[in-house]
CSV table of C-alpha atoms and ligand atoms in Angstrom, one decimal:
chain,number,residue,atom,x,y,z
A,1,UNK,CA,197.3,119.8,215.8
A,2,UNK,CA,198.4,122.7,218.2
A,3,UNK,CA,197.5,120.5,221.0
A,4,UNK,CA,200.5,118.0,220.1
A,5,UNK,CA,202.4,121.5,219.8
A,6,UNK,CA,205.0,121.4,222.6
A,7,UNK,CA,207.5,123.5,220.7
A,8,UNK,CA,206.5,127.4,222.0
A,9,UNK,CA,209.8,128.5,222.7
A,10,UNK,CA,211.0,128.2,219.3
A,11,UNK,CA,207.9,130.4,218.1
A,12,UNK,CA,204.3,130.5,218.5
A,13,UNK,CA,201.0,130.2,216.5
A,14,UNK,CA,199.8,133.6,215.6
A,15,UNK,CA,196.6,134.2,217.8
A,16,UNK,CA,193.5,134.9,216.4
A,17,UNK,CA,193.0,138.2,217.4
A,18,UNK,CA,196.1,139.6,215.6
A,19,UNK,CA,195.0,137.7,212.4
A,20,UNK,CA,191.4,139.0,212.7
A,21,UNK,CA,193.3,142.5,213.1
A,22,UNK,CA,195.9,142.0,210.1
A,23,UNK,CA,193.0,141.1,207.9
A,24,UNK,CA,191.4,144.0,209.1
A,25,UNK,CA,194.6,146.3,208.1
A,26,UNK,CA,196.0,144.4,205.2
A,27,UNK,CA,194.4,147.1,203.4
A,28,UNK,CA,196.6,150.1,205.4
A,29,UNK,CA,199.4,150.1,202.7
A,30,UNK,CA,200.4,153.6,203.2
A,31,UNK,CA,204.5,154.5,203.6
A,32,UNK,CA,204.6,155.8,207.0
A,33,UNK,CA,207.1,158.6,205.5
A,34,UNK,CA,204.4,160.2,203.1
A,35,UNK,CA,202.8,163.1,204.1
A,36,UNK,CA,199.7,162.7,202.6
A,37,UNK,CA,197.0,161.2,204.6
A,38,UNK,CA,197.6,157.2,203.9
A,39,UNK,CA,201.1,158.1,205.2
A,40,UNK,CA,199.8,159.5,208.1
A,41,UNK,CA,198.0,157.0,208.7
A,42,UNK,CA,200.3,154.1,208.6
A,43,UNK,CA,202.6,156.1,210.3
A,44,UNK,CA,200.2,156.2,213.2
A,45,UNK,CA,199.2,152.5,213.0
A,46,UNK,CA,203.1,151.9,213.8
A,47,UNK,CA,203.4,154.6,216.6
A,48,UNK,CA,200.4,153.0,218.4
A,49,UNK,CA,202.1,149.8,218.4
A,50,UNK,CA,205.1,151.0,219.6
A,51,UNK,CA,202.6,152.5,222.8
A,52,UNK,CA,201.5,149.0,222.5
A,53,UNK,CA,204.8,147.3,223.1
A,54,UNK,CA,205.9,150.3,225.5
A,55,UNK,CA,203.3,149.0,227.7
A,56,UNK,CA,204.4,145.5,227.9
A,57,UNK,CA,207.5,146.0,229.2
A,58,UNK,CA,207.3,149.2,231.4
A,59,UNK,CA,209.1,151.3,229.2
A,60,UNK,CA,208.1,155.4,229.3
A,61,UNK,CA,208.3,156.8,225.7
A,62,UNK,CA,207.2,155.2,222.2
A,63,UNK,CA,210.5,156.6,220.9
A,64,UNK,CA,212.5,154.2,223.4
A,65,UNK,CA,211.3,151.6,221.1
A,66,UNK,CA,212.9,150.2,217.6
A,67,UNK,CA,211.1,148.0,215.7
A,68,UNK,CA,213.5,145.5,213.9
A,69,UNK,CA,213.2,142.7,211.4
A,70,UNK,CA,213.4,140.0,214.5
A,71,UNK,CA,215.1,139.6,218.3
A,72,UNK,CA,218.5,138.7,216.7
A,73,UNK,CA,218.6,142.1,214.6
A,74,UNK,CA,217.5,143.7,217.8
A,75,UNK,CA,220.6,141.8,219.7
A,76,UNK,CA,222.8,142.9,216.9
A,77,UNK,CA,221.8,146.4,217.0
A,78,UNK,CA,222.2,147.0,220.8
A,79,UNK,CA,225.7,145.4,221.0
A,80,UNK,CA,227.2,146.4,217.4
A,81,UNK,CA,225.4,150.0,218.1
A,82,UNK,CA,227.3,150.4,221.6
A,83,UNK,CA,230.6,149.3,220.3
A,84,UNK,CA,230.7,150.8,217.3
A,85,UNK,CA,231.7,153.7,219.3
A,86,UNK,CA,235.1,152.0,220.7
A,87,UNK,CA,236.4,150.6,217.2
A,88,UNK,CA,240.0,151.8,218.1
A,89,UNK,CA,239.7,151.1,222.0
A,90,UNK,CA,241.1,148.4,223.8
A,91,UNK,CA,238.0,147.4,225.2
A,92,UNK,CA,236.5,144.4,227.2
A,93,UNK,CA,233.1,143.0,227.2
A,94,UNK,CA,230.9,140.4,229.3
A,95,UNK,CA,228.2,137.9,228.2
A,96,UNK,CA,227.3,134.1,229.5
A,97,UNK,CA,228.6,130.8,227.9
A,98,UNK,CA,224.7,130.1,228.0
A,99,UNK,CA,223.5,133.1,225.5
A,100,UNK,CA,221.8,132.8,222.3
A,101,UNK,CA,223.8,132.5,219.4
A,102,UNK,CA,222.3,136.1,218.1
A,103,UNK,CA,224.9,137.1,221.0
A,104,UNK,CA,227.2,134.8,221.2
A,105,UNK,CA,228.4,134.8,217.3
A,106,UNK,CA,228.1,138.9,218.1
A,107,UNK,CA,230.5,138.4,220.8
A,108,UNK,CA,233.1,136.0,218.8
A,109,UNK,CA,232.7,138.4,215.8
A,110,UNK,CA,234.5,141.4,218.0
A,111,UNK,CA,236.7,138.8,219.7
A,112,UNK,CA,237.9,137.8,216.4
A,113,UNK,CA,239.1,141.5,215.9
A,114,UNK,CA,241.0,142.1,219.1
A,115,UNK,CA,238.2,142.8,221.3
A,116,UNK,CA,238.5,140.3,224.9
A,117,UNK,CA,235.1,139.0,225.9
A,118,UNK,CA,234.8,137.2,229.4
A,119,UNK,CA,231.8,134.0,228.8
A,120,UNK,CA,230.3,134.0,232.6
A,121,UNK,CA,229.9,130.5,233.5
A,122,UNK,CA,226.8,129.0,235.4
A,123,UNK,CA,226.2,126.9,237.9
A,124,UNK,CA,224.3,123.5,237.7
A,125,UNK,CA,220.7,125.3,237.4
A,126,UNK,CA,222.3,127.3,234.6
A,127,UNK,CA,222.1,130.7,237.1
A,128,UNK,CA,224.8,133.2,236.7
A,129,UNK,CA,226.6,133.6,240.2
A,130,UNK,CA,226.6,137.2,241.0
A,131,UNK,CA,230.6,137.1,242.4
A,132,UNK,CA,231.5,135.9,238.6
A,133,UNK,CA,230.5,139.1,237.5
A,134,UNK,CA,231.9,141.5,240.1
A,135,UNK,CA,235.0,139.6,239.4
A,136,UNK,CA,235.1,139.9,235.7
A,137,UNK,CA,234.6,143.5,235.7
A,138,UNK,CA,237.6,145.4,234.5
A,139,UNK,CA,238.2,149.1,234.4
A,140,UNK,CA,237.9,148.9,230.9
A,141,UNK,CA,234.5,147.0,230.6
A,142,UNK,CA,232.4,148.7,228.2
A,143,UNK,CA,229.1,146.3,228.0
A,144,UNK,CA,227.5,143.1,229.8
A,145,UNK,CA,225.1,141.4,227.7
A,146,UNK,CA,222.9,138.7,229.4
A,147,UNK,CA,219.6,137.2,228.5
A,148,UNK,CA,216.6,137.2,231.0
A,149,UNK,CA,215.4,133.9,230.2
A,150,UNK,CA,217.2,130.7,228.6
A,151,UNK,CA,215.5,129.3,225.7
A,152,UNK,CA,216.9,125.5,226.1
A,153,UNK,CA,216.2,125.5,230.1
A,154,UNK,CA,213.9,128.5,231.1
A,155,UNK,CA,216.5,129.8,233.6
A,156,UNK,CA,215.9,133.0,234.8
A,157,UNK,CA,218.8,135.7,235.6
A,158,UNK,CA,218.8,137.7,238.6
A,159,UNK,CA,218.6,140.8,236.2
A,160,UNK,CA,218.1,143.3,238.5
A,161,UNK,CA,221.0,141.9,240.9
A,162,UNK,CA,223.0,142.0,238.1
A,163,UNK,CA,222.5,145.7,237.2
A,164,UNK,CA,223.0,147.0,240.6
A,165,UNK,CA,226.3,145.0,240.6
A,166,UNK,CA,227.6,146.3,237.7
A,167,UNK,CA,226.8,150.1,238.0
A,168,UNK,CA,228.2,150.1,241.4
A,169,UNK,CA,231.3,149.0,239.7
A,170,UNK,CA,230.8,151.7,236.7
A,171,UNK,CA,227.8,153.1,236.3
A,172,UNK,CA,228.9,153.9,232.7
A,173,UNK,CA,228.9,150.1,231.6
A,174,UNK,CA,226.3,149.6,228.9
A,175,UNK,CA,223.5,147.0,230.3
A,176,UNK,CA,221.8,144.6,227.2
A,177,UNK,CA,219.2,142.4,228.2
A,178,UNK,CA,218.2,139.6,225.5
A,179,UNK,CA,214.9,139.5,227.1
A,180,UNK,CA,213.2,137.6,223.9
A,181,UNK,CA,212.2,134.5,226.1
A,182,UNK,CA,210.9,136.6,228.7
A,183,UNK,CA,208.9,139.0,227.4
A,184,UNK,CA,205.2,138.2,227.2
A,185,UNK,CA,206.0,134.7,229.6
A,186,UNK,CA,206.7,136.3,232.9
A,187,UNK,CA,206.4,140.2,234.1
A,188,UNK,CA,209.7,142.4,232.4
A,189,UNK,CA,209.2,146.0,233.8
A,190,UNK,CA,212.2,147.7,231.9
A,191,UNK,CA,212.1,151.0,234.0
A,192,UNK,CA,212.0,149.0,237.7
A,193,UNK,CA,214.7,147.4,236.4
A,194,UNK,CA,216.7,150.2,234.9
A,195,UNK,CA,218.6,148.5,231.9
A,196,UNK,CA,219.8,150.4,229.2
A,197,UNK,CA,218.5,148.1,226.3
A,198,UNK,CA,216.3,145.3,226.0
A,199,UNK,CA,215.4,142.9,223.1
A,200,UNK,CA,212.3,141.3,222.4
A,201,UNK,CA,210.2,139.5,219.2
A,202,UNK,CA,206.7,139.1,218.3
A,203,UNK,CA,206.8,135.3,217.2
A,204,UNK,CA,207.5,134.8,220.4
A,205,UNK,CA,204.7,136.1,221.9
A,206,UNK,CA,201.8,135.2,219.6
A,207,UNK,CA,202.5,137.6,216.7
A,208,UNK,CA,204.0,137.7,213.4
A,209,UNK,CA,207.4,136.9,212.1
A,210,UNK,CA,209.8,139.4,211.1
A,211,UNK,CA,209.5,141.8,213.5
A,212,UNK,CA,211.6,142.6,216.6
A,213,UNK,CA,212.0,145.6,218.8
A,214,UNK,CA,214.4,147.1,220.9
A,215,UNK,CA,214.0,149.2,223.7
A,216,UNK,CA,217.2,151.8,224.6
A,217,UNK,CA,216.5,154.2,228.0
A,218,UNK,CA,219.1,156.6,226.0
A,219,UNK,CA,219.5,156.1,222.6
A,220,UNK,CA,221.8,158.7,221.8
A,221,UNK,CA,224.6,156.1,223.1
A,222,UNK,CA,223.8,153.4,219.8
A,223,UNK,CA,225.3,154.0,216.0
A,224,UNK,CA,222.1,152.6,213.4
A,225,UNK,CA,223.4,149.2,211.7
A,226,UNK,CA,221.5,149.6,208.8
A,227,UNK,CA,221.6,153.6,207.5
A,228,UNK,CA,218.8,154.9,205.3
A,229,UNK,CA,216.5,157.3,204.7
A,230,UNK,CA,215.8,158.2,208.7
A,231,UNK,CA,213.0,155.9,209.3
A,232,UNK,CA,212.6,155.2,213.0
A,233,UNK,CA,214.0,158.7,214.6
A,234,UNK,CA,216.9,157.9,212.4
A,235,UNK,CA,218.0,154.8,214.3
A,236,UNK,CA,217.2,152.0,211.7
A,237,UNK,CA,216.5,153.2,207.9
A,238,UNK,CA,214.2,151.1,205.8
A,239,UNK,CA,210.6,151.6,205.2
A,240,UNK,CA,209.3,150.4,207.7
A,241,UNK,CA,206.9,146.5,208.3
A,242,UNK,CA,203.6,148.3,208.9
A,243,UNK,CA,201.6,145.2,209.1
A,244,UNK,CA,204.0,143.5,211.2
A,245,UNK,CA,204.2,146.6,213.4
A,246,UNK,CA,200.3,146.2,213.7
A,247,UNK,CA,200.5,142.7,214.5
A,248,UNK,CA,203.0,142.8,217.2
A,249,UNK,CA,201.6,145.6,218.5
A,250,UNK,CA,198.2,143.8,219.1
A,251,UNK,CA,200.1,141.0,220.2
A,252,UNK,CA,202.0,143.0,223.5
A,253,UNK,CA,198.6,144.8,224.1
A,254,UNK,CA,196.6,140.9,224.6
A,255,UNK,CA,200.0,139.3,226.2
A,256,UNK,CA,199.8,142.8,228.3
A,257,UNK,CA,196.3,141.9,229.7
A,258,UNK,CA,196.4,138.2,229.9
A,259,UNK,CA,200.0,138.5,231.4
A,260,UNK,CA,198.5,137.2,235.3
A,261,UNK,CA,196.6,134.4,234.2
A,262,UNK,CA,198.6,133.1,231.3
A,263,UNK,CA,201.2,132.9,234.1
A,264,UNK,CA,199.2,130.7,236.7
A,265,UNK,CA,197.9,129.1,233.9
A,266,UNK,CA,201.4,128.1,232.8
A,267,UNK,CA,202.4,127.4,236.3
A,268,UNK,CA,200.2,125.0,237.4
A,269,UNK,CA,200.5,123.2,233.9
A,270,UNK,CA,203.6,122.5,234.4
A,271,UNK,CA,203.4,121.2,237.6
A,272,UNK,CA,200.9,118.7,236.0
A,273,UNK,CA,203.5,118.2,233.4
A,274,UNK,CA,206.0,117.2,236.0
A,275,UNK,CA,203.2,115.3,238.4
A,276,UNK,CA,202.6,113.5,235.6
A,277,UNK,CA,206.2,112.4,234.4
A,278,UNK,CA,207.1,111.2,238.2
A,279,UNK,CA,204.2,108.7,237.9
A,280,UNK,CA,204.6,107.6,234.5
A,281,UNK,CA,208.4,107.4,233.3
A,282,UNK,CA,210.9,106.2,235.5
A,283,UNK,CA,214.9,107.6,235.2
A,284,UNK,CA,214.7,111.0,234.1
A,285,UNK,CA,216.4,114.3,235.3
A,286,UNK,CA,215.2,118.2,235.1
A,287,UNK,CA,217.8,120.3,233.6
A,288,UNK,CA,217.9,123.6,234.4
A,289,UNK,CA,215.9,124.8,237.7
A,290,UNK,CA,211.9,123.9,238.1
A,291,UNK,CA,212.5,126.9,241.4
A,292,UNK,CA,209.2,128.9,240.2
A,293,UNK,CA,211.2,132.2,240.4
A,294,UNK,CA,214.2,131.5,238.3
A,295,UNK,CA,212.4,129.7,235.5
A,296,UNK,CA,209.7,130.2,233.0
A,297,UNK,CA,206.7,128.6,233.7
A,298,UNK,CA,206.3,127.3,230.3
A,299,UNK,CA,209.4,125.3,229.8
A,300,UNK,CA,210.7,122.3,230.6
A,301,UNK,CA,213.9,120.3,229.9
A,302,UNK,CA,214.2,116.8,230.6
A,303,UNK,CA,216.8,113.9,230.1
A,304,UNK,CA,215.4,110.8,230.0
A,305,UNK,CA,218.4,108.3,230.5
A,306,UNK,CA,219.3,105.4,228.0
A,307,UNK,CA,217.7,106.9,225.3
A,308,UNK,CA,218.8,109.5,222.3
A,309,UNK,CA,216.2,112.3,222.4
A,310,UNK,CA,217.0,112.6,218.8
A,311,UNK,CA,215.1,109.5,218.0
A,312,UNK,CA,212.4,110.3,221.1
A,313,UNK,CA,211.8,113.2,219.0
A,314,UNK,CA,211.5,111.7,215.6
A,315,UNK,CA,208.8,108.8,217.1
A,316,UNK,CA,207.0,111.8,218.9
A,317,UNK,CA,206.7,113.3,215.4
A,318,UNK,CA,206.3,110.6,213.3
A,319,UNK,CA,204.1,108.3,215.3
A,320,UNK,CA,202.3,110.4,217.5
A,321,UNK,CA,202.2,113.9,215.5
A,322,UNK,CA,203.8,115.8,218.7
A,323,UNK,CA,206.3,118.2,218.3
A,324,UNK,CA,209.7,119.1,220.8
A,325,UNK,CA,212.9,119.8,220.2
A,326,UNK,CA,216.2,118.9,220.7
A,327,UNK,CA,218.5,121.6,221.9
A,328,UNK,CA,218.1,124.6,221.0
A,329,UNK,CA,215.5,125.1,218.4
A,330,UNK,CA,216.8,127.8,216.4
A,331,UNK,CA,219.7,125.6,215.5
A,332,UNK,CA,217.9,122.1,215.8
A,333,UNK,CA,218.8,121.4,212.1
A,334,UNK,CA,222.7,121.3,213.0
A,335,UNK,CA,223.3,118.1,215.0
A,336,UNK,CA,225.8,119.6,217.5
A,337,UNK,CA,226.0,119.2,221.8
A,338,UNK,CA,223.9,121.8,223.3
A,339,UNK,CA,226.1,124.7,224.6
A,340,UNK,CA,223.9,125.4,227.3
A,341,UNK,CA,223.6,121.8,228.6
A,342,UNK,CA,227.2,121.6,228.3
A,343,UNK,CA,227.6,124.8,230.5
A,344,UNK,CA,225.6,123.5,232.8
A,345,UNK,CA,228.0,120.8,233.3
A,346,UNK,CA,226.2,118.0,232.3
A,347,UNK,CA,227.7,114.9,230.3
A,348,UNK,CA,227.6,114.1,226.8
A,349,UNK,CA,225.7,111.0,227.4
A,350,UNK,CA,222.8,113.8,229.3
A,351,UNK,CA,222.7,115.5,226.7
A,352,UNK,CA,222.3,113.5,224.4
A,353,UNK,CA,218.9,112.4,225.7
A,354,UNK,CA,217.9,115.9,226.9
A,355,UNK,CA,213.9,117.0,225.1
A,356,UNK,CA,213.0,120.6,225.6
A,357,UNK,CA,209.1,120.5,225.8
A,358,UNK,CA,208.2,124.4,225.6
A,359,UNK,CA,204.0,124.9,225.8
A,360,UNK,CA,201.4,128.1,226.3
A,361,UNK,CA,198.4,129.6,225.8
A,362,UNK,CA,196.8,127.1,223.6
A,363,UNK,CA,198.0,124.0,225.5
A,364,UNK,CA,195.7,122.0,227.9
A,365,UNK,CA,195.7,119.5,230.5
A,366,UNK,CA,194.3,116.9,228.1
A,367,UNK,CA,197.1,118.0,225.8
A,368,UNK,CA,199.7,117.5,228.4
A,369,UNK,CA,197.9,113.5,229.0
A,370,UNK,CA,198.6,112.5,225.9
A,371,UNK,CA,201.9,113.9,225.2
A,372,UNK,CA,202.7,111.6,228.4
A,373,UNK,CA,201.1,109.0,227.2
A,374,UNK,CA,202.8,109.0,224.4
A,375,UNK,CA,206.3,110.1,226.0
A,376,UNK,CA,206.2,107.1,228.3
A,377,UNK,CA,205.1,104.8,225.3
A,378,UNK,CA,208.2,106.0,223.2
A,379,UNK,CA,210.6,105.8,225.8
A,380,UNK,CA,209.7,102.8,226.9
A,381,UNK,CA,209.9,101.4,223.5
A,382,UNK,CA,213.5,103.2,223.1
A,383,UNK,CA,214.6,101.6,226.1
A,384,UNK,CA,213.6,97.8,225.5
A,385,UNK,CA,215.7,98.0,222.1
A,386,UNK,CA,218.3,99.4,224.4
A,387,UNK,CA,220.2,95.5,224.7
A,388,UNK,CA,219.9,94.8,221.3
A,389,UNK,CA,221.2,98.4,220.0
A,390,UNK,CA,224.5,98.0,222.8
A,391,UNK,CA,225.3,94.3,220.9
A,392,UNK,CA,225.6,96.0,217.5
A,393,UNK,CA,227.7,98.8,218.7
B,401,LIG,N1,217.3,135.4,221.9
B,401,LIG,C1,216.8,134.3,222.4
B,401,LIG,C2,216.9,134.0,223.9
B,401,LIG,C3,216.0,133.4,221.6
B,401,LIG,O1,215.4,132.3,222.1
B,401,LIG,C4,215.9,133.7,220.3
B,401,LIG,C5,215.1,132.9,219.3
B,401,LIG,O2,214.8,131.7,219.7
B,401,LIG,C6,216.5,134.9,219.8
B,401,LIG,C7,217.2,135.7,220.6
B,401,LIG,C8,216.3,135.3,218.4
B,401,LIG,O3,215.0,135.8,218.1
B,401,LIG,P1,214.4,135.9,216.6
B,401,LIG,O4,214.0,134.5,216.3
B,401,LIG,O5,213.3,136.8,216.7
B,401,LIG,O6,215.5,136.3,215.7
């Protein structure tokens, strides 16, 4: 089954090792708050994960680290945190039209109360143009939120660019980095690139659900969203998800190590994947950028023309036990236009039969032969009942 599983940006299998080491701790049920011994004990179990996670992304100090319930809390708490601070301020913020909706709805939430919010557009490989955002900063630009890596497309940002742009033009402007795609899939070295928060999740990278964490270079700048009893330095209260901790922890330390070959790995897979799909299935388009350096390795979005990817995905599923998505994942449920594909300018008809295949550490060449096997089988198919579905329209 997890060879037909083409579906990794939208969340991955736990690995082995972290369920081998859950098992191992399902028994470490202390309150990390106690004093006694137990508590000491869990409370160290969750510190070493935080060294854990500190690791995989550069960062300096365990306390730079939050853990949350999941990458959207951690979104939430970065942006609502930093502007909490400005409630009676007439202040203006920057994001792209291409974000998550953990940002974006964040972003229309303020906008709905006064605050202006300038959507950078992309261009055609969904990249942010540098000149878009020196010309949308305004003197009273508080915070530019902009994700590392898109989920739908696998576009990478020019992150650091972007940084150095923006502090030249105020080096007080608060720098958020949705870096859950990223992190784990391609190197993120928070300290090289200087942000001042970054958001990440373990499902993404081979670990549990429910966890999330955020890293903040100075977190005396952020207001707590949820208040409490002064778990986590006093940042987020709520006892906090030991296990989970444990798990994601394990998880950053084996993505840490594994980080240059996973990467090759993923690399030349997908230039199987795309080998592959130029000799078998005629008519279809990349979306996004296959440029190595602005895209992850393990994604892939592809519209196949004169055919709904909707149904591609339900024959996929249904007849071949192969899972992809439509859009974006989180969201697949709600039969709406992409608003990335749409940002990247493409037509309704494009995206209509746009299929994100998403894939990773479990996936193999022979994996990737008979998902095209069974891709070119389905579209095919799709396309010869192409005459007969225009006459009933
Ligand atoms: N940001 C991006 C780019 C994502 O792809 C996702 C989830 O798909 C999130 C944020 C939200 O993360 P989580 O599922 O951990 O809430």
């Amino acid at each position: 089954m997890i060879g037909k599983y083409f579906d990794y940006n939208a969340t991955t299998p736990l690995r082995e090792e972290v369920v081998d080491v859950l098992k191992e701790h399902i028994g470490t049920f202390g309150n990390p708050s106690s004093i006694h011994s137990l508590g000491r004990i869990a409370k160290s179990k969750v510190q070493e994960a935080k060294l854990q996670a500190c690791k995989l992304i550069g960062a300096g100090e365990d306390n730079q680290i939050i853990f949350t319930s999941s990458g959207t809390e951690a979104v939430n708490f970065a942006l609502k945190g930093y502007l909490h601070a400005f409630e009676e301020e007439n202040v203006h913020i920057i994001t792209t039209q291409i974000e998550h909706p953990a940002t974006l709805e964040v972003c229309r939430f303020y906008e709905n109360r006064g605050v202006e919010v300038t959507y950078l557009p992309v261009n055609q490989e969904g990249i942010v143009q540098i000149e878009s955002l020196e010309q949308a900063m305004r003197p009273n630009t508080v915070l530019v939120s902009v994700m590392m890596a898109n989920n739908e497309t696998g576009t990478i940002q020019p992150i650091k660019q972007m940084l150095q742009t923006i502090k030249a033009i105020n080096p007080h402007v608060f720098f958020h980095v949705d870096a859950v795609q990223a992190v784990g899939k391609v190197p993120v070295h928070v300290t090289d690139l200087g942000v001042d928060a970054l958001s990440f999740s373990s499902h993404k990278l081979y670990g549990p659900k429910g966890v999330g964490a955020l890293y903040m270079k100075d977190s005396t700048s952020l207001q707590p969203l949820v208040h409490g009893g002064g778990q986590e330095n006093g940042w987020r209260g709520g006892t906090e998800n030991v296990l989970g901790a444990i798990g994601f922890g394990v998880a950053c330390s084996l993505a840490y190590a594994e980080l240059p070959v996973q990467y090759d790995k993923m690399i030349e897979l997908k230039a199987y994947l795309l080998e592959k799909l130029q000799t078998s299935i005629a008519d279809f388009d990349v979306n996004g950028t296959i440029d190595t350096g602005h895209s992850l390795p393990g994604t892939l979005n592809v519209a196949f023309a004169h055919i709904r990817s909707e149904a591609l995905a339900a024959i996929l599923n249904e007849i071949y036990g192969i899972a992809v998505s439509v859009g974006s994942a989180c969201s697949s449920e709600k039969v709406k236009l992409s608003h990335v594909l749409q940002a990247l300018g493409h037509s309704e008809d494009r995206i209509k039969s746009s299929l994100r295949i998403s894939f990773g550490k479990y996936t193999t060449r022979e994996d990737i032969d008979y998902l095209i096997q069974s891709l070119s089988q389905s579209v095919y198919t799709l396309r010869q009942m192409l005459p007969q579905v225009k006459e009933k329209v």
